[in-house]
Tab-separated table of C-alpha atoms in Angstrom:
chain	number	residue	atom	x	y	z
Y	658	MET	CA	0.000	0.000	0.000
Y	659	GLN	CA	1.321	3.455	-0.912
Y	660	LEU	CA	1.024	5.526	2.247
Y	661	ASN	CA	0.455	9.248	2.385
Y	662	PHE	CA	3.315	11.178	3.960
Y	663	LYS	CA	4.699	14.679	4.354
Y	664	LYS	CA	8.357	15.240	3.590
Y	665	LEU	CA	10.347	18.220	4.838
Y	666	GLY	CA	13.800	19.295	5.932
Y	667	SER	CA	17.261	18.137	4.923
Y	668	GLY	CA	19.795	15.675	6.245
Y	669	LYS	CA	19.637	12.002	7.130
Y	670	PRO	CA	16.138	10.510	6.804
Y	671	LEU	CA	13.987	10.262	9.929
Y	672	ILE	CA	10.636	8.477	9.570
Y	673	ILE	CA	7.975	9.196	12.221
Y	674	LEU	CA	4.895	7.028	12.761
Y	675	HIS	CA	1.849	8.269	14.715
Y	676	GLY	CA	-0.314	6.338	17.167
Y	677	LEU	CA	-3.847	4.958	17.112
Y	678	PHE	CA	-6.550	7.438	15.948
Y	679	GLY	CA	-3.778	9.853	14.942
Y	680	SER	CA	-2.122	11.094	11.776
Y	681	ALA	CA	1.114	12.542	10.444
Y	682	ASP	CA	-0.037	16.000	11.544
Y	683	ASN	CA	0.364	14.995	15.209
Y	684	TRP	CA	4.126	15.321	14.783
Y	685	PHE	CA	4.248	18.449	12.637
Y	686	SER	CA	5.232	20.841	15.435
Y	687	ILE	CA	8.022	18.476	16.512
Y	688	SER	CA	9.198	18.139	12.919
Y	689	LYS	CA	9.546	21.915	12.540
Y	690	GLU	CA	12.156	21.810	15.320
Y	691	LEU	CA	14.060	18.988	13.577
Y	692	LYS	CA	13.848	19.939	9.891
Y	693	ASP	CA	17.251	21.661	9.858
Y	694	ASN	CA	18.910	18.419	10.958
Y	695	PHE	CA	16.926	15.672	9.207
Y	696	THR	CA	14.850	14.873	6.148
Y	697	LEU	CA	11.592	14.043	7.873
Y	698	TYR	CA	8.953	11.642	6.633
Y	699	LEU	CA	5.723	12.131	8.582
Y	700	VAL	CA	3.629	9.106	7.682
Y	701	ASP	CA	-0.105	8.367	7.806
Y	702	GLN	CA	-0.398	4.666	8.581
Y	703	ARG	CA	-3.088	2.669	6.776
Y	704	ASN	CA	-6.665	3.395	7.868
Y	705	HIS	CA	-5.519	6.754	9.270
Y	706	GLY	CA	-5.156	10.273	7.897
Y	707	ASP	CA	-4.971	10.524	4.125
Y	708	SER	CA	-3.560	7.045	3.543
Y	709	PRO	CA	-5.712	4.383	1.848
Y	710	GLN	CA	-8.199	2.357	3.863
Y	711	SER	CA	-8.245	-1.416	3.946
Y	712	ASP	CA	-10.067	-4.266	5.660
Y	713	GLU	CA	-6.653	-5.740	6.492
Y	714	TRP	CA	-5.105	-4.044	9.510
Y	715	ASN	CA	-2.365	-5.537	11.667
Y	716	TYR	CA	1.333	-5.022	12.305
Y	717	ASP	CA	2.406	-7.441	9.574
Y	718	VAL	CA	0.801	-5.345	6.848
Y	719	MET	CA	1.817	-2.041	8.461
Y	720	VAL	CA	5.440	-3.222	8.437
Y	721	GLU	CA	5.186	-4.029	4.730
Y	722	ASP	CA	3.569	-0.626	4.080
Y	723	LEU	CA	6.628	1.017	5.612
Y	724	LYS	CA	8.993	-1.190	3.607
Y	725	GLU	CA	7.158	-0.166	0.428
Y	726	LEU	CA	7.462	3.518	1.340
Y	727	MET	CA	11.210	3.229	1.939
Y	728	ASP	CA	11.720	1.305	-1.298
Y	729	HIS	CA	9.673	3.851	-3.256
Y	730	GLU	CA	11.702	6.719	-1.769
Y	731	GLY	CA	15.007	4.936	-2.349
Y	732	LEU	CA	15.805	4.804	1.366
Y	733	LYS	CA	18.203	1.961	2.066
Y	734	LYS	CA	18.440	2.925	5.738
Y	735	ALA	CA	16.799	5.492	8.001
Y	736	PHE	CA	16.277	6.624	11.542
Y	737	LEU	CA	12.873	5.305	12.619
Y	738	MET	CA	10.586	6.641	15.332
Y	739	GLY	CA	7.083	5.605	16.357
Y	740	HIS	CA	4.640	6.587	19.069
Y	741	SER	CA	2.286	4.081	20.716
Y	742	MET	CA	0.790	2.016	17.848
Y	743	GLY	CA	3.427	3.570	15.592
Y	744	GLY	CA	6.051	2.440	18.071
Y	745	LYS	CA	4.777	-1.130	17.775
Y	746	THR	CA	4.980	-0.837	13.982
Y	747	ALA	CA	8.522	0.517	14.274
Y	748	MET	CA	9.606	-2.260	16.661
Y	749	ASN	CA	8.163	-4.960	14.414
Y	750	PHE	CA	9.838	-3.360	11.403
Y	751	ALA	CA	13.218	-3.284	13.140
Y	752	LEU	CA	12.929	-6.972	14.016
Y	753	LYS	CA	12.058	-7.945	10.446
Y	754	TYR	CA	14.265	-5.489	8.539
Y	755	PRO	CA	17.112	-4.573	10.917
Y	756	GLU	CA	19.395	-3.663	8.026
Y	757	LYS	CA	17.072	-0.767	7.131
Y	758	VAL	CA	17.053	0.870	10.592
Y	759	GLU	CA	20.051	2.986	11.597
Y	760	LYS	CA	18.640	3.916	15.002
Y	761	LEU	CA	15.236	3.280	16.552
Y	762	ILE	CA	13.170	5.507	18.846
Y	763	VAL	CA	10.053	4.104	20.525
Y	764	ALA	CA	7.755	6.598	22.257
Y	765	ASP	CA	5.669	5.410	25.229
Y	766	ILE	CA	5.021	1.795	24.328
Y	767	ALA	CA	6.702	-1.473	25.316
Y	768	PRO	CA	7.067	-4.781	23.436
Y	769	ARG	CA	4.471	-6.562	25.600
Y	770	TYR	CA	0.792	-7.306	25.063
Y	771	TYR	CA	-1.696	-4.582	26.019
Y	772	ALA	CA	-5.303	-5.412	26.818
Y	773	VAL	CA	-7.950	-3.435	24.931
Y	774	HIS	CA	-8.591	-0.189	26.791
Y	775	HIS	CA	-10.186	2.057	24.169
Y	776	GLN	CA	-13.780	0.912	24.666
Y	777	SER	CA	-15.178	4.293	25.750
Y	778	ILE	CA	-13.411	6.058	22.891
Y	779	LEU	CA	-14.717	3.598	20.323
Y	780	GLU	CA	-18.179	3.721	21.827
Y	781	GLY	CA	-18.152	7.495	21.607
Y	782	LEU	CA	-16.833	7.631	18.045
Y	783	ASN	CA	-19.327	5.038	16.848
Y	784	SER	CA	-22.194	6.857	18.564
Y	785	LEU	CA	-21.783	9.918	16.352
Y	786	ASP	CA	-24.318	10.161	13.532
Y	787	LEU	CA	-22.290	12.218	11.079
Y	788	THR	CA	-25.391	12.962	9.009
Y	789	GLU	CA	-26.768	14.871	12.008
Y	790	ILE	CA	-23.574	16.711	12.960
Y	791	GLN	CA	-23.637	20.353	11.858
Y	792	SER	CA	-20.393	21.532	13.440
Y	793	ARG	CA	-17.325	20.339	15.295
Y	794	LYS	CA	-18.919	21.667	18.472
Y	795	ASP	CA	-21.851	19.309	17.896
Y	796	ALA	CA	-19.396	16.421	17.580
Y	797	ASP	CA	-17.507	17.506	20.686
Y	798	ASP	CA	-20.711	17.780	22.708
Y	799	GLU	CA	-21.716	14.247	21.736
Y	800	LEU	CA	-18.275	12.806	22.428
Y	801	ALA	CA	-18.252	14.456	25.853
Y	802	LYS	CA	-20.961	11.989	26.923
Y	803	TYR	CA	-18.368	9.202	26.586
Y	804	ILE	CA	-14.990	10.979	26.862
Y	805	PRO	CA	-14.740	13.609	29.615
Y	806	GLU	CA	-11.151	14.659	28.847
Y	807	ILE	CA	-11.266	17.664	26.508
Y	808	GLY	CA	-7.697	17.073	25.332
Y	809	VAL	CA	-8.534	13.531	24.225
Y	810	ARG	CA	-11.626	14.775	22.383
Y	811	GLN	CA	-9.648	17.491	20.621
Y	812	PHE	CA	-7.096	14.896	19.529
Y	813	LEU	CA	-9.804	12.557	18.211
Y	814	LEU	CA	-11.636	15.325	16.364
Y	815	LYS	CA	-8.517	16.018	14.304
Y	816	SER	CA	-9.537	12.890	12.390
Y	817	LEU	CA	-12.952	14.362	11.555
Y	818	GLY	CA	-12.814	15.681	8.004
Y	819	ARG	CA	-15.291	17.083	5.518
Y	820	ASP	CA	-16.285	16.238	1.982
Y	821	SER	CA	-19.041	17.505	-0.293
Y	822	ASP	CA	-21.653	15.587	1.706
Y	823	GLY	CA	-20.593	16.772	5.151
Y	824	PHE	CA	-18.440	15.343	7.925
Y	825	VAL	CA	-16.495	12.096	7.447
Y	826	TRP	CA	-14.004	10.152	9.529
Y	827	LYS	CA	-10.470	10.069	8.128
Y	828	ILE	CA	-9.895	6.922	10.154
Y	829	ASN	CA	-11.407	3.609	9.059
Y	830	LEU	CA	-13.610	3.408	12.138
Y	831	PRO	CA	-15.428	0.120	11.329
Y	832	VAL	CA	-12.198	-1.805	10.675
Y	833	ILE	CA	-10.428	-0.313	13.698
Y	834	THR	CA	-13.406	-1.156	15.900
Y	835	GLU	CA	-13.576	-4.743	14.638
Y	836	ASN	CA	-9.828	-5.331	14.896
Y	837	ILE	CA	-8.936	-3.266	17.953
Y	838	ASN	CA	-7.286	-6.328	19.557
Y	839	GLU	CA	-4.513	-6.067	16.951
Y	840	VAL	CA	-3.213	-2.830	18.472
Y	841	GLY	CA	-2.097	-4.464	21.702
Y	842	THR	CA	-0.369	-7.461	20.129
Y	843	ALA	CA	2.988	-8.359	21.679
Y	844	LEU	CA	6.151	-8.578	19.616
Y	845	PRO	CA	6.801	-12.093	18.295
Y	846	ASP	CA	9.500	-14.054	20.092
Y	847	GLY	CA	12.625	-15.267	18.362
Y	848	LYS	CA	14.228	-12.102	16.996
Y	849	SER	CA	16.026	-9.066	18.362
Y	850	PHE	CA	17.276	-5.742	17.013
Y	851	THR	CA	20.835	-5.001	18.120
Y	852	GLY	CA	21.012	-1.464	16.739
Y	853	PRO	CA	20.883	1.584	19.025
Y	854	THR	CA	17.376	1.980	20.453
Y	855	LEU	CA	15.875	4.711	22.627
Y	856	PHE	CA	12.652	4.202	24.575
Y	857	LEU	CA	11.009	7.477	25.588
Y	858	ALA	CA	8.312	7.166	28.235
Y	859	GLY	CA	6.061	9.653	29.959
Y	860	SER	CA	6.703	9.665	33.704
Y	861	ASN	CA	2.942	10.044	34.284
Y	862	SER	CA	2.018	7.306	31.811
Y	863	SER	CA	1.382	3.660	32.622
Y	864	TYR	CA	2.380	2.392	29.187
Y	865	VAL	CA	6.057	1.786	30.049
Y	866	GLN	CA	6.818	0.475	33.536
Y	867	GLN	CA	9.858	-0.826	35.370
Y	868	SER	CA	8.516	-4.341	34.825
Y	869	ASP	CA	8.872	-3.818	31.061
Y	870	LEU	CA	12.646	-3.327	31.178
Y	871	ASP	CA	13.516	-7.036	30.973
Y	872	ASP	CA	11.298	-7.383	27.902
Y	873	ILE	CA	12.937	-4.338	26.326
Y	874	ASP	CA	16.387	-5.807	26.998
Y	875	LYS	CA	15.354	-9.107	25.387
Y	876	PHE	CA	14.220	-7.597	22.093
Y	877	PHE	CA	16.464	-4.507	22.026
Y	878	PRO	CA	19.674	-5.279	23.933
Y	879	ASN	CA	21.372	-2.027	22.838
Y	880	ASN	CA	18.801	0.234	24.475
Y	881	GLU	CA	18.373	3.358	26.552
Y	882	VAL	CA	15.190	4.154	28.479
Y	883	GLU	CA	14.423	7.768	29.326
Y	884	PHE	CA	11.396	8.939	31.281
Y	885	ILE	CA	10.153	12.408	30.313
Y	886	ALA	CA	9.184	14.349	33.440
Y	887	ASP	CA	5.626	15.683	33.757
Y	888	ALA	CA	4.482	13.887	30.609
Y	889	GLY	CA	1.746	11.350	30.014
Y	890	HIS	CA	1.123	9.132	27.007
Y	891	TRP	CA	1.092	12.036	24.525
Y	892	LEU	CA	4.547	13.096	25.652
Y	893	HIS	CA	5.334	14.901	22.383
Y	894	ALA	CA	2.343	17.203	22.914
Y	895	GLU	CA	2.856	17.671	26.658
Y	896	GLN	CA	6.643	18.120	26.760
Y	897	PRO	CA	7.726	18.855	23.155
Y	898	ASP	CA	11.000	20.580	24.082
Y	899	ALA	CA	12.179	17.639	26.159
Y	900	VAL	CA	11.231	15.182	23.399
Y	901	VAL	CA	13.071	17.212	20.747
Y	902	GLU	CA	16.133	17.415	22.992
Y	903	GLU	CA	16.187	13.632	23.464
Y	904	ILE	CA	15.741	12.988	19.732
Y	905	ARG	CA	18.612	15.298	18.855
Y	906	ARG	CA	20.869	13.836	21.539
Y	907	PHE	CA	20.240	10.252	20.512
Y	908	LEU	CA	20.486	10.760	16.746
Y	909	LYS	CA	23.454	13.141	16.682
């Protein structure tokens, strides 16, 4: 699948993959701070953003989507970074195609299995009747019945687009809802990536814990783990300066 992406900057290639319900735009402000040092590829993963939609959605196909993008762009090797679901894609890619990853950055996700925990979000998104929505405020008011956190709602509503008929989801909501178990899948045993790897975790997030460190060592023996102070799961939005500083330090 040919993925949509934004390309900017100059220097060694750095590919950035967003998380579940997100898009390439989530990392645009970070990329503006890095564009003088790297050629950035901000990627919409399948069923997200402006990339094609498909009934097939799992890490195996998302890894091959990334391989196709690199081949199409003539990238033999690149720095690779992913957040949450994008971090799982990046980890799986590094295990399968280690020769194509110069350094790996994984943002607030570990190699282990995660139980489904997006039920209220999916319930809220699926409750919206887009034919009845007249404005983004209407959508926000409806989502508030299921999702009290305004920041989470604002993030989700970035995937609400418009066409000639009205509002449309830019995410493939039916396929994501049906296959949500795929997001939490653990990395497959039997392989490791020995290249330099940085795990960035939000100190206020529960996604990466001390108990995950042995698992990280098993799959990525050449690793560093850094906890970003005063940051939750969306660490790049909550502490962008600290995230940019860590990226620059690790990739210099």
